Amino acid sequence: MSTTIEAPRSPYSRPPRTRGGVSWEKWGWIYMRASGVVLIVLIFGHLFVNLMIGDGVDALDFAFVGGKLSNPFWQVWDVLMLWLALIHGGNGMRTIVNDYTTRPMTARILKAAILAAVVVLIVLGTLVVFTFDPCPAGSPADLLPSFCPAS
Amino acid sequence: MPNESAGTLTYQQKTSSRIPAGTLYRGHSGMWSWVLHRITGVAIFFFLLVHVLDTSLVRLSPEAYNDVIGTYQTPIMGLGEVALVGAIVFHAFNGIRIILMDFWNANYSKLMFWIVVALWVITMLGFAPRHLMNVFSH
């Protein structure tokens, strides 16, 4: 019968904050700052081009958006914005759920809902940007971008 | 006990201020910037959910997209867009302030909060009149 007595004055050690050897919370913290800086450029540019130039919000219609999204530059811009913003927002919402929920089941359900919304919208938005047709056949010519053969 | 009385004196200072005493954080700019960062963040997130869905209508048909985007071009929504841009601009500038506090110097957090407020006012003075002219001159 022997009892193990812990060495006195053993140095304080924090419980491990890693899962599978990865510090997820640290990378989340870094992601919020890195994506935040990029998003400022992307979103300020997005708002300037869509709301400040020309007639601003009045000029927004299918022809305007179709024209923009036929350009690879704006395709990459918008898809980057979509991914970075939804993950940034989803992670922010996760933080808020962690702060205000008291029951583990409530937290799990809310976080699952956030994850589902983020994944569905990222997939939907990416598919829309890369598969939509700026000149759909049979549409009235006056609704289409000026480069469409029908207009 | 001279030490203890000196301690209680500072802690229980009589004040007419409505800001709670005895803390550097509660009721001050640090707390309010945190509250605003949260509220604007949640608001932007929910707008983003709707905004991806409405933009996705370009995949459906020009008519469907134009119908829905037309509802963004009304005066009431125009005011909502000013609020939305206001939320985004605050979240952006306060985000830079947080990054500077983390990586540069947290001693200037209060000064930087007022710089954020000033830059927010300047940006909104540039945006709001132009946007409202577009909305109301329709």
PDB file of C-alpha atoms in Angstrom:
ATOM      1  CA  MET A   1       0.000   0.000   0.000  1.00  0.00           C
ATOM      2  CA  SER A   2       1.652   3.124  -1.152  1.00  0.00           C
ATOM      3  CA  THR A   3       0.337   6.594  -1.659  1.00  0.00           C
ATOM      4  CA  THR A   4       1.833   8.955  -4.165  1.00  0.00           C
ATOM      5  CA  ILE A   5       2.252  12.398  -2.778  1.00  0.00           C
ATOM      6  CA  GLU A   6       2.640  15.173  -5.313  1.00  0.00           C
ATOM      7  CA  ALA A   7       5.919  17.007  -5.110  1.00  0.00           C
ATOM      8  CA  PRO A   8       5.502  20.187  -3.083  1.00  0.00           C
ATOM      9  CA  ARG A   9       5.808  23.532  -4.864  1.00  0.00           C
ATOM     10  CA  SER A  10       5.131  21.868  -8.180  1.00  0.00           C
ATOM     11  CA  PRO A  11       4.943  24.543 -10.840  1.00  0.00           C
ATOM     12  CA  TYR A  12       1.465  25.722 -11.848  1.00  0.00           C
ATOM     13  CA  SER A  13       0.380  24.237 -15.103  1.00  0.00           C
ATOM     14  CA  ARG A  14      -2.619  25.293 -17.180  1.00  0.00           C
ATOM     15  CA  PRO A  15      -5.022  22.634 -18.389  1.00  0.00           C
ATOM     16  CA  PRO A  16      -4.369  21.885 -22.056  1.00  0.00           C
ATOM     17  CA  ARG A  17      -6.191  24.228 -24.415  1.00  0.00           C
ATOM     18  CA  THR A  18      -5.609  22.108 -27.497  1.00  0.00           C
ATOM     19  CA  ARG A  19      -7.754  19.588 -29.305  1.00  0.00           C
ATOM     20  CA  GLY A  20      -5.912  17.127 -31.511  1.00  0.00           C
ATOM     21  CA  GLY A  21      -2.735  19.088 -30.876  1.00  0.00           C
ATOM     22  CA  VAL A  22      -4.182  22.242 -32.406  1.00  0.00           C
ATOM     23  CA  SER A  23      -4.915  25.404 -30.412  1.00  0.00           C
ATOM     24  CA  TRP A  24      -8.270  26.087 -32.068  1.00  0.00           C
ATOM     25  CA  GLU A  25      -9.163  29.073 -29.923  1.00  0.00           C
ATOM     26  CA  LYS A  26      -5.796  30.710 -30.641  1.00  0.00           C
ATOM     27  CA  TRP A  27      -6.219  30.243 -34.383  1.00  0.00           C
ATOM     28  CA  GLY A  28      -9.792  31.552 -34.102  1.00  0.00           C
ATOM     29  CA  TRP A  29      -8.442  34.640 -32.331  1.00  0.00           C
ATOM     30  CA  ILE A  30      -5.831  35.128 -35.066  1.00  0.00           C
ATOM     31  CA  TYR A  31      -8.436  34.512 -37.793  1.00  0.00           C
ATOM     32  CA  MET A  32     -10.751  37.234 -36.448  1.00  0.00           C
ATOM     33  CA  ARG A  33      -7.956  39.808 -36.699  1.00  0.00           C
ATOM     34  CA  ALA A  34      -6.488  38.659 -40.043  1.00  0.00           C
ATOM     35  CA  SER A  35      -9.861  38.293 -41.789  1.00  0.00           C
ATOM     36  CA  GLY A  36     -11.059  41.535 -40.190  1.00  0.00           C
ATOM     37  CA  VAL A  37      -8.278  43.552 -41.821  1.00  0.00           C
ATOM     38  CA  VAL A  38      -8.924  41.988 -45.255  1.00  0.00           C
ATOM     39  CA  LEU A  39     -12.702  42.426 -44.849  1.00  0.00           C
ATOM     40  CA  ILE A  40     -12.303  46.153 -44.190  1.00  0.00           C
ATOM     41  CA  VAL A  41     -10.679  46.526 -47.637  1.00  0.00           C
ATOM     42  CA  LEU A  42     -13.171  44.190 -49.370  1.00  0.00           C
ATOM     43  CA  ILE A  43     -16.345  45.579 -47.773  1.00  0.00           C
ATOM     44  CA  PHE A  44     -15.356  49.251 -47.988  1.00  0.00           C
ATOM     45  CA  GLY A  45     -14.560  48.687 -51.679  1.00  0.00           C
ATOM     46  CA  HIS A  46     -17.865  46.833 -52.146  1.00  0.00           C
ATOM     47  CA  LEU A  47     -19.855  49.634 -50.483  1.00  0.00           C
ATOM     48  CA  PHE A  48     -18.003  52.350 -52.412  1.00  0.00           C
ATOM     49  CA  VAL A  49     -18.574  50.768 -55.815  1.00  0.00           C
ATOM     50  CA  ASN A  50     -22.214  49.786 -55.149  1.00  0.00           C
ATOM     51  CA  LEU A  51     -23.474  52.737 -53.075  1.00  0.00           C
ATOM     52  CA  MET A  52     -21.239  55.771 -53.764  1.00  0.00           C
ATOM     53  CA  ILE A  53     -20.286  55.666 -57.457  1.00  0.00           C
ATOM     54  CA  GLY A  54     -22.863  56.817 -60.033  1.00  0.00           C
ATOM     55  CA  ASP A  55     -26.459  56.656 -58.819  1.00  0.00           C
ATOM     56  CA  GLY A  56     -25.571  54.426 -55.849  1.00  0.00           C
ATOM     57  CA  VAL A  57     -28.314  52.149 -54.585  1.00  0.00           C
ATOM     58  CA  ASP A  58     -30.684  53.378 -57.328  1.00  0.00           C
ATOM     59  CA  ALA A  59     -28.464  51.823 -60.021  1.00  0.00           C
ATOM     60  CA  LEU A  60     -28.559  48.325 -58.510  1.00  0.00           C
ATOM     61  CA  ASP A  61     -30.384  45.861 -60.752  1.00  0.00           C
ATOM     62  CA  PHE A  62     -29.732  42.597 -62.578  1.00  0.00           C
ATOM     63  CA  ALA A  63     -27.831  44.349 -65.379  1.00  0.00           C
ATOM     64  CA  PHE A  64     -25.455  46.008 -62.871  1.00  0.00           C
ATOM     65  CA  VAL A  65     -24.840  42.892 -60.764  1.00  0.00           C
ATOM     66  CA  GLY A  66     -24.724  40.631 -63.829  1.00  0.00           C
ATOM     67  CA  GLY A  67     -22.132  42.916 -65.414  1.00  0.00           C
ATOM     68  CA  LYS A  68     -20.021  42.963 -62.259  1.00  0.00           C
ATOM     69  CA  LEU A  69     -20.201  39.200 -61.648  1.00  0.00           C
ATOM     70  CA  SER A  70     -19.139  38.398 -65.244  1.00  0.00           C
ATOM     71  CA  ASN A  71     -15.788  39.964 -64.422  1.00  0.00           C
ATOM     72  CA  PRO A  72     -13.303  37.513 -62.836  1.00  0.00           C
ATOM     73  CA  PHE A  73     -11.955  40.351 -60.669  1.00  0.00           C
ATOM     74  CA  TRP A  74     -15.336  40.890 -58.965  1.00  0.00           C
ATOM     75  CA  GLN A  75     -16.018  37.125 -58.864  1.00  0.00           C
ATOM     76  CA  VAL A  76     -12.876  36.596 -56.774  1.00  0.00           C
ATOM     77  CA  TRP A  77     -13.614  39.759 -54.730  1.00  0.00           C
ATOM     78  CA  ASP A  78     -17.167  38.656 -53.891  1.00  0.00           C
ATOM     79  CA  VAL A  79     -16.357  35.004 -53.188  1.00  0.00           C
ATOM     80  CA  LEU A  80     -13.463  36.032 -50.911  1.00  0.00           C
ATOM     81  CA  MET A  81     -15.795  38.446 -49.124  1.00  0.00           C
ATOM     82  CA  LEU A  82     -18.446  35.716 -48.804  1.00  0.00           C
ATOM     83  CA  TRP A  83     -16.120  33.140 -47.227  1.00  0.00           C
ATOM     84  CA  LEU A  84     -14.184  35.518 -44.969  1.00  0.00           C
ATOM     85  CA  ALA A  85     -17.281  37.396 -43.748  1.00  0.00           C
ATOM     86  CA  LEU A  86     -19.472  34.357 -43.045  1.00  0.00           C
ATOM     87  CA  ILE A  87     -16.715  32.546 -41.137  1.00  0.00           C
ATOM     88  CA  HIS A  88     -15.817  35.765 -39.263  1.00  0.00           C
ATOM     89  CA  GLY A  89     -19.483  36.348 -38.414  1.00  0.00           C
ATOM     90  CA  GLY A  90     -20.130  32.699 -37.548  1.00  0.00           C
ATOM     91  CA  ASN A  91     -17.148  32.624 -35.195  1.00  0.00           C
ATOM     92  CA  GLY A  92     -18.328  35.877 -33.592  1.00  0.00           C
ATOM     93  CA  MET A  93     -21.792  34.411 -33.058  1.00  0.00           C
ATOM     94  CA  ARG A  94     -20.166  31.292 -31.550  1.00  0.00           C
ATOM     95  CA  THR A  95     -18.343  33.513 -29.045  1.00  0.00           C
ATOM     96  CA  ILE A  96     -21.633  35.161 -28.100  1.00  0.00           C
ATOM     97  CA  VAL A  97     -23.323  31.763 -27.633  1.00  0.00           C
ATOM     98  CA  ASN A  98     -20.427  30.678 -25.395  1.00  0.00           C
ATOM     99  CA  ASP A  99     -20.862  33.866 -23.337  1.00  0.00           C
ATOM    100  CA  TYR A 100     -24.613  33.805 -22.776  1.00  0.00           C
ATOM    101  CA  THR A 101     -25.759  30.166 -22.752  1.00  0.00           C
ATOM    102  CA  THR A 102     -25.895  28.320 -19.444  1.00  0.00           C
ATOM    103  CA  ARG A 103     -27.002  24.872 -20.549  1.00  0.00           C
ATOM    104  CA  PRO A 104     -24.647  22.785 -22.734  1.00  0.00           C
ATOM    105  CA  MET A 105     -27.536  21.515 -24.863  1.00  0.00           C
ATOM    106  CA  THR A 106     -28.690  25.062 -25.698  1.00  0.00           C
ATOM    107  CA  ALA A 107     -25.155  25.949 -26.718  1.00  0.00           C
ATOM    108  CA  ARG A 108     -24.862  22.874 -28.938  1.00  0.00           C
ATOM    109  CA  ILE A 109     -28.145  23.548 -30.714  1.00  0.00           C
ATOM    110  CA  LEU A 110     -27.359  27.236 -31.309  1.00  0.00           C
ATOM    111  CA  LYS A 111     -23.829  26.496 -32.540  1.00  0.00           C
ATOM    112  CA  ALA A 112     -25.164  23.792 -34.867  1.00  0.00           C
ATOM    113  CA  ALA A 113     -27.677  26.303 -36.270  1.00  0.00           C
ATOM    114  CA  ILE A 114     -24.910  28.894 -36.813  1.00  0.00           C
ATOM    115  CA  LEU A 115     -22.684  26.323 -38.514  1.00  0.00           C
ATOM    116  CA  ALA A 116     -25.537  25.149 -40.751  1.00  0.00           C
ATOM    117  CA  ALA A 117     -26.382  28.733 -41.801  1.00  0.00           C
ATOM    118  CA  VAL A 118     -22.733  29.530 -42.559  1.00  0.00           C
ATOM    119  CA  VAL A 119     -22.107  26.344 -44.563  1.00  0.00           C
ATOM    120  CA  VAL A 120     -25.350  26.581 -46.562  1.00  0.00           C
ATOM    121  CA  LEU A 121     -24.771  30.247 -47.475  1.00  0.00           C
ATOM    122  CA  ILE A 122     -21.099  29.745 -48.390  1.00  0.00           C
ATOM    123  CA  VAL A 123     -22.001  26.846 -50.698  1.00  0.00           C
ATOM    124  CA  LEU A 124     -25.010  28.679 -52.163  1.00  0.00           C
ATOM    125  CA  GLY A 125     -23.136  31.954 -52.703  1.00  0.00           C
ATOM    126  CA  THR A 126     -20.081  30.289 -54.265  1.00  0.00           C
ATOM    127  CA  LEU A 127     -22.267  28.248 -56.637  1.00  0.00           C
ATOM    128  CA  VAL A 128     -24.255  31.340 -57.635  1.00  0.00           C
ATOM    129  CA  VAL A 129     -21.133  33.403 -58.415  1.00  0.00           C
ATOM    130  CA  PHE A 130     -19.564  30.701 -60.598  1.00  0.00           C
ATOM    131  CA  THR A 131     -22.640  29.204 -62.298  1.00  0.00           C
ATOM    132  CA  PHE A 132     -25.023  32.092 -62.994  1.00  0.00           C
ATOM    133  CA  ASP A 133     -25.680  33.273 -66.538  1.00  0.00           C
ATOM    134  CA  PRO A 134     -25.533  37.067 -67.050  1.00  0.00           C
ATOM    135  CA  CYS A 135     -27.459  36.698 -70.339  1.00  0.00           C
ATOM    136  CA  PRO A 136     -30.252  34.155 -69.666  1.00  0.00           C
ATOM    137  CA  ALA A 137     -32.065  33.180 -72.884  1.00  0.00           C
ATOM    138  CA  GLY A 138     -35.601  34.502 -73.275  1.00  0.00           C
ATOM    139  CA  SER A 139     -35.194  37.391 -70.809  1.00  0.00           C
ATOM    140  CA  PRO A 140     -36.261  40.903 -71.862  1.00  0.00           C
ATOM    141  CA  ALA A 141     -33.236  42.637 -73.396  1.00  0.00           C
ATOM    142  CA  ASP A 142     -33.687  45.820 -71.334  1.00  0.00           C
ATOM    143  CA  LEU A 143     -33.087  43.888 -68.091  1.00  0.00           C
ATOM    144  CA  LEU A 144     -29.745  42.441 -69.230  1.00  0.00           C
ATOM    145  CA  PRO A 145     -26.172  43.810 -69.166  1.00  0.00           C
ATOM    146  CA  SER A 146     -25.235  45.793 -72.298  1.00  0.00           C
ATOM    147  CA  PHE A 147     -22.755  43.138 -73.495  1.00  0.00           C
ATOM    148  CA  CYS A 148     -25.465  40.452 -73.896  1.00  0.00           C
ATOM    149  CA  PRO A 149     -26.200  39.526 -77.547  1.00  0.00           C
ATOM    150  CA  ALA A 150     -29.959  39.858 -76.899  1.00  0.00           C
ATOM    151  CA  SER A 151     -29.685  43.478 -75.791  1.00  0.00           C
TER     152      SER A 151
ATOM    153  CA  MET B   1      -5.244  51.081  11.215  1.00  0.00           C
ATOM    154  CA  PRO B   2      -4.214  53.923   8.913  1.00  0.00           C
ATOM    155  CA  ASN B   3      -3.720  51.694   5.886  1.00  0.00           C
ATOM    156  CA  GLU B   4      -7.245  50.314   5.886  1.00  0.00           C
ATOM    157  CA  SER B   5      -8.960  53.663   6.305  1.00  0.00           C
ATOM    158  CA  ALA B   6      -6.952  55.065   3.404  1.00  0.00           C
ATOM    159  CA  GLY B   7      -8.082  52.119   1.294  1.00  0.00           C
ATOM    160  CA  THR B   8     -11.756  52.483   2.144  1.00  0.00           C
ATOM    161  CA  LEU B   9     -11.646  56.202   1.516  1.00  0.00           C
ATOM    162  CA  THR B  10     -10.698  55.796  -2.161  1.00  0.00           C
ATOM    163  CA  TYR B  11     -13.070  52.914  -2.679  1.00  0.00           C
ATOM    164  CA  GLN B  12     -16.168  54.492  -1.167  1.00  0.00           C
ATOM    165  CA  GLN B  13     -15.621  57.965  -2.582  1.00  0.00           C
ATOM    166  CA  LYS B  14     -18.783  60.043  -2.497  1.00  0.00           C
ATOM    167  CA  THR B  15     -19.647  60.970  -6.050  1.00  0.00           C
ATOM    168  CA  SER B  16     -22.578  62.442  -7.900  1.00  0.00           C
ATOM    169  CA  SER B  17     -21.470  60.669 -11.095  1.00  0.00           C
ATOM    170  CA  ARG B  18     -23.751  57.956 -12.420  1.00  0.00           C
ATOM    171  CA  ILE B  19     -20.707  56.007 -13.591  1.00  0.00           C
ATOM    172  CA  PRO B  20     -19.974  53.236 -11.044  1.00  0.00           C
ATOM    173  CA  ALA B  21     -16.835  54.003  -9.072  1.00  0.00           C
ATOM    174  CA  GLY B  22     -13.951  51.685  -8.285  1.00  0.00           C
ATOM    175  CA  THR B  23     -13.416  50.305 -11.780  1.00  0.00           C
ATOM    176  CA  LEU B  24     -11.486  51.318 -14.853  1.00  0.00           C
ATOM    177  CA  TYR B  25     -13.808  49.403 -17.159  1.00  0.00           C
ATOM    178  CA  ARG B  26     -17.457  49.463 -16.108  1.00  0.00           C
ATOM    179  CA  GLY B  27     -19.419  52.388 -17.517  1.00  0.00           C
ATOM    180  CA  HIS B  28     -16.444  53.755 -19.461  1.00  0.00           C
ATOM    181  CA  SER B  29     -15.430  53.799 -23.123  1.00  0.00           C
ATOM    182  CA  GLY B  30     -13.924  50.306 -22.900  1.00  0.00           C
ATOM    183  CA  MET B  31     -17.276  48.828 -21.929  1.00  0.00           C
ATOM    184  CA  TRP B  32     -19.300  50.814 -24.442  1.00  0.00           C
ATOM    185  CA  SER B  33     -16.973  50.037 -27.349  1.00  0.00           C
ATOM    186  CA  TRP B  34     -17.290  46.338 -26.450  1.00  0.00           C
ATOM    187  CA  VAL B  35     -21.110  46.578 -26.253  1.00  0.00           C
ATOM    188  CA  LEU B  36     -21.299  48.420 -29.590  1.00  0.00           C
ATOM    189  CA  HIS B  37     -18.875  45.963 -31.225  1.00  0.00           C
ATOM    190  CA  ARG B  38     -21.161  43.068 -30.192  1.00  0.00           C
ATOM    191  CA  ILE B  39     -24.442  44.704 -31.201  1.00  0.00           C
ATOM    192  CA  THR B  40     -23.109  45.894 -34.584  1.00  0.00           C
ATOM    193  CA  GLY B  41     -21.510  42.472 -35.178  1.00  0.00           C
ATOM    194  CA  VAL B  42     -24.771  40.591 -34.589  1.00  0.00           C
ATOM    195  CA  ALA B  43     -26.721  43.066 -36.737  1.00  0.00           C
ATOM    196  CA  ILE B  44     -24.233  42.760 -39.614  1.00  0.00           C
ATOM    197  CA  PHE B  45     -24.310  38.936 -39.357  1.00  0.00           C
ATOM    198  CA  PHE B  46     -28.097  38.786 -39.733  1.00  0.00           C
ATOM    199  CA  PHE B  47     -28.011  41.279 -42.610  1.00  0.00           C
ATOM    200  CA  LEU B  48     -25.357  39.136 -44.286  1.00  0.00           C
ATOM    201  CA  LEU B  49     -27.608  36.055 -44.109  1.00  0.00           C
ATOM    202  CA  VAL B  50     -30.373  37.945 -45.939  1.00  0.00           C
ATOM    203  CA  HIS B  51     -27.972  39.660 -48.346  1.00  0.00           C
ATOM    204  CA  VAL B  52     -26.473  36.380 -49.629  1.00  0.00           C
ATOM    205  CA  LEU B  53     -30.007  35.054 -50.198  1.00  0.00           C
ATOM    206  CA  ASP B  54     -31.230  38.145 -52.095  1.00  0.00           C
ATOM    207  CA  THR B  55     -28.083  38.275 -54.254  1.00  0.00           C
ATOM    208  CA  SER B  56     -28.533  34.562 -55.033  1.00  0.00           C
ATOM    209  CA  LEU B  57     -31.693  35.502 -56.951  1.00  0.00           C
ATOM    210  CA  VAL B  58     -29.458  36.511 -59.910  1.00  0.00           C
ATOM    211  CA  ARG B  59     -29.203  32.743 -60.493  1.00  0.00           C
ATOM    212  CA  LEU B  60     -33.006  32.492 -60.762  1.00  0.00           C
ATOM    213  CA  SER B  61     -34.074  35.273 -63.137  1.00  0.00           C
ATOM    214  CA  PRO B  62     -33.495  39.003 -63.828  1.00  0.00           C
ATOM    215  CA  GLU B  63     -37.117  39.723 -62.898  1.00  0.00           C
ATOM    216  CA  ALA B  64     -36.901  37.975 -59.514  1.00  0.00           C
ATOM    217  CA  TYR B  65     -33.685  39.832 -58.633  1.00  0.00           C
ATOM    218  CA  ASN B  66     -35.003  43.234 -59.736  1.00  0.00           C
ATOM    219  CA  ASP B  67     -38.251  42.759 -57.786  1.00  0.00           C
ATOM    220  CA  VAL B  68     -36.448  42.027 -54.531  1.00  0.00           C
ATOM    221  CA  ILE B  69     -33.643  44.581 -54.942  1.00  0.00           C
ATOM    222  CA  GLY B  70     -36.366  47.158 -55.696  1.00  0.00           C
ATOM    223  CA  THR B  71     -37.514  46.856 -52.083  1.00  0.00           C
ATOM    224  CA  TYR B  72     -34.022  48.043 -51.012  1.00  0.00           C
ATOM    225  CA  GLN B  73     -34.508  51.263 -52.975  1.00  0.00           C
ATOM    226  CA  THR B  74     -37.356  52.691 -50.896  1.00  0.00           C
ATOM    227  CA  PRO B  75     -36.910  55.643 -48.462  1.00  0.00           C
ATOM    228  CA  ILE B  76     -37.386  53.483 -45.342  1.00  0.00           C
ATOM    229  CA  MET B  77     -34.789  50.956 -46.509  1.00  0.00           C
ATOM    230  CA  GLY B  78     -32.553  53.886 -47.501  1.00  0.00           C
ATOM    231  CA  LEU B  79     -32.487  54.955 -43.856  1.00  0.00           C
ATOM    232  CA  GLY B  80     -31.864  51.329 -42.892  1.00  0.00           C
ATOM    233  CA  GLU B  81     -28.866  51.274 -45.245  1.00  0.00           C
ATOM    234  CA  VAL B  82     -27.430  54.325 -43.471  1.00  0.00           C
ATOM    235  CA  ALA B  83     -27.787  52.416 -40.177  1.00  0.00           C
ATOM    236  CA  LEU B  84     -26.204  49.332 -41.741  1.00  0.00           C
ATOM    237  CA  VAL B  85     -23.224  51.251 -43.121  1.00  0.00           C
ATOM    238  CA  GLY B  86     -22.927  53.041 -39.759  1.00  0.00           C
ATOM    239  CA  ALA B  87     -22.750  49.658 -38.006  1.00  0.00           C
ATOM    240  CA  ILE B  88     -20.171  48.313 -40.482  1.00  0.00           C
ATOM    241  CA  VAL B  89     -17.973  51.428 -40.271  1.00  0.00           C
ATOM    242  CA  PHE B  90     -17.990  51.372 -36.442  1.00  0.00           C
ATOM    243  CA  HIS B  91     -17.249  47.627 -36.344  1.00  0.00           C
ATOM    244  CA  ALA B  92     -14.407  48.119 -38.844  1.00  0.00           C
ATOM    245  CA  PHE B  93     -12.725  51.066 -37.092  1.00  0.00           C
ATOM    246  CA  ASN B  94     -13.205  49.613 -33.606  1.00  0.00           C
ATOM    247  CA  GLY B  95     -11.799  46.327 -34.937  1.00  0.00           C
ATOM    248  CA  ILE B  96      -8.619  48.160 -35.968  1.00  0.00           C
ATOM    249  CA  ARG B  97      -8.557  49.685 -32.458  1.00  0.00           C
ATOM    250  CA  ILE B  98      -8.757  46.178 -30.920  1.00  0.00           C
ATOM    251  CA  ILE B  99      -5.920  44.955 -33.154  1.00  0.00           C
ATOM    252  CA  LEU B 100      -3.779  47.966 -32.196  1.00  0.00           C
ATOM    253  CA  MET B 101      -4.518  47.334 -28.494  1.00  0.00           C
ATOM    254  CA  ASP B 102      -3.484  43.677 -28.902  1.00  0.00           C
ATOM    255  CA  PHE B 103      -0.345  44.120 -30.972  1.00  0.00           C
ATOM    256  CA  TRP B 104       0.806  47.688 -30.343  1.00  0.00           C
ATOM    257  CA  ASN B 105      -0.132  49.528 -27.156  1.00  0.00           C
ATOM    258  CA  ALA B 106      -3.192  49.113 -24.929  1.00  0.00           C
ATOM    259  CA  ASN B 107      -2.426  52.347 -23.031  1.00  0.00           C
ATOM    260  CA  TYR B 108      -4.004  54.385 -25.811  1.00  0.00           C
ATOM    261  CA  SER B 109      -7.301  52.429 -25.824  1.00  0.00           C
ATOM    262  CA  LYS B 110      -9.351  55.396 -24.568  1.00  0.00           C
ATOM    263  CA  LEU B 111      -7.767  57.895 -26.982  1.00  0.00           C
ATOM    264  CA  MET B 112      -8.200  55.411 -29.825  1.00  0.00           C
ATOM    265  CA  PHE B 113     -11.892  55.020 -28.936  1.00  0.00           C
ATOM    266  CA  TRP B 114     -12.431  58.744 -29.502  1.00  0.00           C
ATOM    267  CA  ILE B 115     -10.414  58.559 -32.729  1.00  0.00           C
ATOM    268  CA  VAL B 116     -12.772  55.746 -33.820  1.00  0.00           C
ATOM    269  CA  VAL B 117     -15.775  57.953 -32.996  1.00  0.00           C
ATOM    270  CA  ALA B 118     -14.253  60.898 -34.920  1.00  0.00           C
ATOM    271  CA  LEU B 119     -13.420  58.763 -37.978  1.00  0.00           C
ATOM    272  CA  TRP B 120     -16.922  57.276 -37.830  1.00  0.00           C
ATOM    273  CA  VAL B 121     -18.474  60.777 -37.893  1.00  0.00           C
ATOM    274  CA  ILE B 122     -16.239  61.842 -40.820  1.00  0.00           C
ATOM    275  CA  THR B 123     -17.013  58.671 -42.812  1.00  0.00           C
ATOM    276  CA  MET B 124     -20.743  58.974 -42.201  1.00  0.00           C
ATOM    277  CA  LEU B 125     -20.670  62.667 -43.201  1.00  0.00           C
ATOM    278  CA  GLY B 126     -19.147  61.495 -46.474  1.00  0.00           C
ATOM    279  CA  PHE B 127     -21.588  58.643 -46.981  1.00  0.00           C
ATOM    280  CA  ALA B 128     -24.998  59.581 -45.572  1.00  0.00           C
ATOM    281  CA  PRO B 129     -25.738  62.793 -47.577  1.00  0.00           C
ATOM    282  CA  ARG B 130     -24.702  61.203 -50.872  1.00  0.00           C
ATOM    283  CA  HIS B 131     -26.667  58.016 -50.185  1.00  0.00           C
ATOM    284  CA  LEU B 132     -29.794  59.857 -49.010  1.00  0.00           C
ATOM    285  CA  MET B 133     -29.655  62.069 -52.113  1.00  0.00           C
ATOM    286  CA  ASN B 134     -29.658  58.900 -54.241  1.00  0.00           C
ATOM    287  CA  VAL B 135     -32.540  57.456 -52.228  1.00  0.00           C
ATOM    288  CA  PHE B 136     -34.791  60.521 -52.025  1.00  0.00           C
ATOM    289  CA  SER B 137     -34.164  61.993 -55.474  1.00  0.00           C
ATOM    290  CA  HIS B 138     -35.512  58.822 -57.064  1.00  0.00           C
TER     291      HIS B 138
END
